CSV table of C-alpha atoms in Angstrom, one decimal:
chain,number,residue,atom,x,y,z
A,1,UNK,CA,76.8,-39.6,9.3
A,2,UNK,CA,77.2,-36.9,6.7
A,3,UNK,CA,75.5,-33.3,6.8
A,4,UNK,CA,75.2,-30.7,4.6
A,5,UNK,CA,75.3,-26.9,6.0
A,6,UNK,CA,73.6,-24.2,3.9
A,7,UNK,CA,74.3,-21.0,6.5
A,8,UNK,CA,72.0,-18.5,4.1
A,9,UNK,CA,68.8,-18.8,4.2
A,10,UNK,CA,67.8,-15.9,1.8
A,11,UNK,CA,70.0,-13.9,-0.6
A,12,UNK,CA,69.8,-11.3,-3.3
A,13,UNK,CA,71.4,-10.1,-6.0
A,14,UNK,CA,70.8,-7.6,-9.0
A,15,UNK,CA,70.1,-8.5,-12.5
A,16,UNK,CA,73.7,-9.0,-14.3
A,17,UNK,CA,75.5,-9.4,-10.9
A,18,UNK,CA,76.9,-12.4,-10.0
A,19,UNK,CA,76.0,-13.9,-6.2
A,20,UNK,CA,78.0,-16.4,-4.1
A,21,UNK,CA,75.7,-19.2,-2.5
A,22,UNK,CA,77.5,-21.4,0.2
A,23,UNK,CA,77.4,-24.9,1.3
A,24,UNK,CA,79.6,-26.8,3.9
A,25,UNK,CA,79.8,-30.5,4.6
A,26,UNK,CA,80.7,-33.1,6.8
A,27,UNK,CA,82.1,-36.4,6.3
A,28,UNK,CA,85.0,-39.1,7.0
A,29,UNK,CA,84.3,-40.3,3.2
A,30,UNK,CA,87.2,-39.6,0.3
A,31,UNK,CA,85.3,-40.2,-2.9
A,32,UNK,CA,81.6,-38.5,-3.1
A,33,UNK,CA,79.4,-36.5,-5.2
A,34,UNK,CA,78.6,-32.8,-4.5
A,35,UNK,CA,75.4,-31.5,-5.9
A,36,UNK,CA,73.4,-28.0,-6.3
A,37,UNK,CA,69.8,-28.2,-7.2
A,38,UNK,CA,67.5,-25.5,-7.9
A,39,UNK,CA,63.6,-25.7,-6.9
A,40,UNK,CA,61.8,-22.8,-8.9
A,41,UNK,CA,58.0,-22.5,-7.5
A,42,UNK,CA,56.8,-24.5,-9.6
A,43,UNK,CA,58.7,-27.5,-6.9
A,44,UNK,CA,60.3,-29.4,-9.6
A,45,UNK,CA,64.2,-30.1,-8.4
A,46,UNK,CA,66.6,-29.4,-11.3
A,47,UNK,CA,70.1,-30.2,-11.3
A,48,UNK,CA,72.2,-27.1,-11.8
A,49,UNK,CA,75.7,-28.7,-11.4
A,50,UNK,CA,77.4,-31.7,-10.3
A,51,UNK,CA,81.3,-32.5,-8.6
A,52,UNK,CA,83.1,-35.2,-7.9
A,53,UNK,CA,85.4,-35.6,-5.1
A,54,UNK,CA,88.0,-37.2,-6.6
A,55,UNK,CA,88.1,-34.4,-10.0
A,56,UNK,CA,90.3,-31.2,-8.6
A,57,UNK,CA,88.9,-29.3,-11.5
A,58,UNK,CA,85.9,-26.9,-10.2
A,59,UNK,CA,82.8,-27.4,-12.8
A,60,UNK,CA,81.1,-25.5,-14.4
A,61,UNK,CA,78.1,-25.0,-16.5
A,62,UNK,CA,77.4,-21.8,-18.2
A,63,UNK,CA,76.5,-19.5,-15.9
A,64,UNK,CA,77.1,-21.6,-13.2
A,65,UNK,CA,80.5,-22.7,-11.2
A,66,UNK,CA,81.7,-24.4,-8.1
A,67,UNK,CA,84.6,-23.4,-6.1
A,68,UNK,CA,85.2,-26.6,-4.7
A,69,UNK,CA,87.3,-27.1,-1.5
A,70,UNK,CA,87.8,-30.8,-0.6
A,71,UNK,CA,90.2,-30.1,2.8
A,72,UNK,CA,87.8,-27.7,3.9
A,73,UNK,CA,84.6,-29.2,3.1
A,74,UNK,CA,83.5,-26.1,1.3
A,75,UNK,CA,81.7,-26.2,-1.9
A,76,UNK,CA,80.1,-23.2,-3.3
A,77,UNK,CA,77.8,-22.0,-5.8
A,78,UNK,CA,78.5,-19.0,-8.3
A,79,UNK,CA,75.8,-17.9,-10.5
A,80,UNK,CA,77.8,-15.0,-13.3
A,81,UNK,CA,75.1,-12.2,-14.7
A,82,UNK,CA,72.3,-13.5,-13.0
A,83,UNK,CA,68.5,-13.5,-14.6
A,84,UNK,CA,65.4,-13.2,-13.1
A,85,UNK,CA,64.9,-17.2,-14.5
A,86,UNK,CA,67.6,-17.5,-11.2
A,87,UNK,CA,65.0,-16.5,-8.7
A,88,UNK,CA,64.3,-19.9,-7.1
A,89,UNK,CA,65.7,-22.2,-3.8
A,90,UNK,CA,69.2,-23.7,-4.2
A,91,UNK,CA,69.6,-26.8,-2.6
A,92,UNK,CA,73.4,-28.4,-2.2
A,93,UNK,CA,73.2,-32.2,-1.8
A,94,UNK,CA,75.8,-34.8,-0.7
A,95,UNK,CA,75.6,-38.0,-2.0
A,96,UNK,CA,78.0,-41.2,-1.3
A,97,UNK,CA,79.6,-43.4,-4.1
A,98,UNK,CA,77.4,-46.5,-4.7
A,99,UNK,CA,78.2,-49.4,-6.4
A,100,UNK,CA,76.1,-52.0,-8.3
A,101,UNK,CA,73.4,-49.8,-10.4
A,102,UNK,CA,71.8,-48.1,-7.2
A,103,UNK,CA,72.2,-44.5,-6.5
A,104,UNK,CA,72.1,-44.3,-2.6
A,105,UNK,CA,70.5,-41.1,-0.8
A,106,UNK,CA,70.6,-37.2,-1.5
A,107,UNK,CA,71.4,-35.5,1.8
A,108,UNK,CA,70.3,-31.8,1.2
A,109,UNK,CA,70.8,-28.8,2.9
A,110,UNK,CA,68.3,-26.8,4.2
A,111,UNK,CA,68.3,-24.2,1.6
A,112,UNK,CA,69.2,-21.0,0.5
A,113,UNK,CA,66.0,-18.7,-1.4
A,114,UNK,CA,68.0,-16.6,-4.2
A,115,UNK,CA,66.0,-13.2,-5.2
A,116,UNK,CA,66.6,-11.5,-8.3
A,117,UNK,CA,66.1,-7.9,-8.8
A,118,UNK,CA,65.8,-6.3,-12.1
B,1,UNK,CA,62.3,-38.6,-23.8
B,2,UNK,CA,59.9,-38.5,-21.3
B,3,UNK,CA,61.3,-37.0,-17.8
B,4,UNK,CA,60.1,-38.5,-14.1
B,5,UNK,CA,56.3,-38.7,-14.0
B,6,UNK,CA,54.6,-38.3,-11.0
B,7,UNK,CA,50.6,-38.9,-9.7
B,8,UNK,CA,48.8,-37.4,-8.6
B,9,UNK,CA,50.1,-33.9,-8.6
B,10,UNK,CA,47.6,-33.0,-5.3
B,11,UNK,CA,46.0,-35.0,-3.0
B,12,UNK,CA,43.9,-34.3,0.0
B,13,UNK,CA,43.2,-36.9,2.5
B,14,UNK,CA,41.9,-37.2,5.9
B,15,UNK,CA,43.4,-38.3,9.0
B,16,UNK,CA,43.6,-42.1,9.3
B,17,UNK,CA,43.1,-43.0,5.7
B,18,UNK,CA,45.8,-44.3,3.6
B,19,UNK,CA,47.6,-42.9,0.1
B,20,UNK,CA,48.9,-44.2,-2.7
B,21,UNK,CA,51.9,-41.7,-4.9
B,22,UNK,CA,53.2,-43.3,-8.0
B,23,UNK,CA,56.4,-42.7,-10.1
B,24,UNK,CA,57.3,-43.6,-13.3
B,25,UNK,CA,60.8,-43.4,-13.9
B,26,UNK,CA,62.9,-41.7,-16.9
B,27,UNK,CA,63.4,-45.0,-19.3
B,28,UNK,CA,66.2,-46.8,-18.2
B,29,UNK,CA,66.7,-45.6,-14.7
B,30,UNK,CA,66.0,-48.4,-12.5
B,31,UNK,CA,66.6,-46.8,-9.4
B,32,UNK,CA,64.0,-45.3,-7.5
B,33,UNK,CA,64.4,-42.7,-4.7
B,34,UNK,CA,61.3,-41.2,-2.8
B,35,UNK,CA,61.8,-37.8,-0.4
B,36,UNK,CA,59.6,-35.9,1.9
B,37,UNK,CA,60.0,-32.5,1.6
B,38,UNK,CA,58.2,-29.8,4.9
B,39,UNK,CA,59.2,-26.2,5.9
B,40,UNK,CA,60.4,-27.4,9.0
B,41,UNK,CA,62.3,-30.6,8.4
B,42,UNK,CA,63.3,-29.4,4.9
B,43,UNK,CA,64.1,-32.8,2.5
B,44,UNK,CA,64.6,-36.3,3.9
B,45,UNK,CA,65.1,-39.3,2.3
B,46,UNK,CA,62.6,-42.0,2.6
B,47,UNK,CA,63.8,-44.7,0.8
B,48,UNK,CA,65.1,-45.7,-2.4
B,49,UNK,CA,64.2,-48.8,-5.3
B,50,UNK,CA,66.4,-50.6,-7.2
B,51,UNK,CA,65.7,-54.3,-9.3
B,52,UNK,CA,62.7,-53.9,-7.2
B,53,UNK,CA,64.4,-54.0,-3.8
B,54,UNK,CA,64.4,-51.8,-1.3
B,55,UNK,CA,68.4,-50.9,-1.1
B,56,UNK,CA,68.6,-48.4,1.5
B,57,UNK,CA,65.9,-46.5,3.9
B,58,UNK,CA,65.8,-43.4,5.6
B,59,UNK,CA,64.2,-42.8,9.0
B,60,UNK,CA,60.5,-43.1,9.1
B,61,UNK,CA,57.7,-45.1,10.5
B,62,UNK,CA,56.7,-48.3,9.2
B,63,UNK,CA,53.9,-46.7,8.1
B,64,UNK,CA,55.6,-45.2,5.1
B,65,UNK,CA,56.5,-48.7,2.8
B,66,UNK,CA,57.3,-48.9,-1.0
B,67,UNK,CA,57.3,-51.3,-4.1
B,68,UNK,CA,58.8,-51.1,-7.2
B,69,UNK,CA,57.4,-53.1,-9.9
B,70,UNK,CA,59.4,-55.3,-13.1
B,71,UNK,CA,59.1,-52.1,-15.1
B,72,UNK,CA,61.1,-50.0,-12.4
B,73,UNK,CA,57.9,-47.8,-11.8
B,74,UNK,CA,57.8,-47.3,-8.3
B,75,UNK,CA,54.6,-46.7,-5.6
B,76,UNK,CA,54.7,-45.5,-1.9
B,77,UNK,CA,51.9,-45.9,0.5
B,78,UNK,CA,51.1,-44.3,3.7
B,79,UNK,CA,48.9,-45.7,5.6
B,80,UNK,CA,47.4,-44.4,9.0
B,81,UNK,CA,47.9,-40.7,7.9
B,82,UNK,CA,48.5,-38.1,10.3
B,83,UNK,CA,48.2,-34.5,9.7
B,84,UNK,CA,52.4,-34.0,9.8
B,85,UNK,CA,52.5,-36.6,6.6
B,86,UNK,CA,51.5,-32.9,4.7
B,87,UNK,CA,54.3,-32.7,2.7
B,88,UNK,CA,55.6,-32.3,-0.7
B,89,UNK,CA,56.4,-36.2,-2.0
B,90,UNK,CA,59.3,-36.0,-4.1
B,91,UNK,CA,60.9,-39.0,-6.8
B,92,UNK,CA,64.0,-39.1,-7.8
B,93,UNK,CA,65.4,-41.5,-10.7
B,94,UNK,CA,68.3,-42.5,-12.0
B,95,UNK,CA,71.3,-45.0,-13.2
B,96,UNK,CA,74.4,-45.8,-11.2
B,97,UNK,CA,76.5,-43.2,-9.7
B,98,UNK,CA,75.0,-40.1,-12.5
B,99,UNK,CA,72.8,-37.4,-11.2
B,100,UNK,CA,69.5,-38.1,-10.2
B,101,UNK,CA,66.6,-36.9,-11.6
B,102,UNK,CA,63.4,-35.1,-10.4
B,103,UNK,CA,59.7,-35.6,-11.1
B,104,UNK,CA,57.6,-32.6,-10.0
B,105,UNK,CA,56.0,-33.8,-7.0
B,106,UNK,CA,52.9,-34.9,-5.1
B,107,UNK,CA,51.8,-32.2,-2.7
B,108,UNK,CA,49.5,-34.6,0.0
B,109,UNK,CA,47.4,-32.4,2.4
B,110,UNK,CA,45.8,-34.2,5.2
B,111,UNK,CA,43.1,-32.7,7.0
């Protein structure tokens, strides 16, 4: 079975720093999907950046990139000049390839709370 | 276009009764996925809804169930509830192997 390992529960950074969130995982699988998530308090889930397995290229979104490490199961989170619109949980999430139209399970980690501090 | 909807946003129910959370997905998602998310357990996968069949489940009682309806909205029912069913009841939607989307929750309180 797959896991997801988040070993921070709590972090901060200052306003216009950038901050390194980590995430491991376990699995015997090749080709997967990598996730982080971000749950402000208002406990709607939004995607904040998405990897496939079988891409080499890290992604990135704005402010956001992965440093993805497929032979060490290692798939961080870096948030560049961070606002206080940042402040919320991160969740990583694992999800297999599915086939056929259905998506198959998230498997998140347990969290890490980011802090911003002006 | 309208995201994941969700209702009720709260609920409070009292031990032994049963609930009903609904999900209306994005349009054109017809997969359905419902989580449980607690402080202590964090978020686990209940199970998910796709052409109206269940496709995979996590690992819960039988007192948890689901349904998904022609027009991919989606319900879950608990029935019996105990006072560790207080959770926050997440959906997610989606279409094929893209990212899932969130709806913003039900938070069910049982007393």
């Amino acid at each position: 079975a797959q896991t997801v390992t988040q070993s921070q529960p709590e972090m901060s950074v200052q306003e216009a720093e950038t901050v390194t969130l980590s995430c491991t995982y376990d699995t015997s699988e090749s080709d997967y999907y990598l996730f982080w998530y971000k749950q402000p308090p208002s406990r709607q889930m939004i995607l904040v950046i998405r990897q496939e397995a079988y891409k080499q290229q890290n992604a990135t979104e704005n402010r956001f990139s992965v440093n993805f490490q497929k032979a060490a199961k290692s798939f961080s989170l870096k948030i560049s000049d961070s606002q206080l619109g940042d402040a919320a949980m991160y969740f990583c999430a694992y999800r297999s390839l599915n086939y056929g139209g259905s998506q198959g399970n998230l498997i998140f980690g347990k969290g890490t709370k980011l802090s911003v501090k002006p | 276009k309208a995201g994941v909807t969700q209702t009720p946003r709260y609920l409070i129910k009292t031990r032994g009764q049963q609930v009903t959370l609904s999900c209306s997905p994005i349009s054109g998602h017809r997969s359905v996925s419902w989580y449980q998310q607690t402080p202590g357990q964090g978020l686990q996968f209940l199970f998910e809804y796709f052409s109206e069949t269940q496709r995979n489940k996590g690992n819960f009682p039988g007192r948890f169930s689901g349904r998904q309806f022609s027009n991919s909205r989606s319900e879950m029912n608990v029935s019996t509830l105990e006072l560790g069913d207080s959770a926050l009841y997440l959906c997610a939607t989606g279409r094929g192997n893209t990212e899932a989307f969130f709806g913003q929750g039900t938070r069910l309180t049982v007393v």
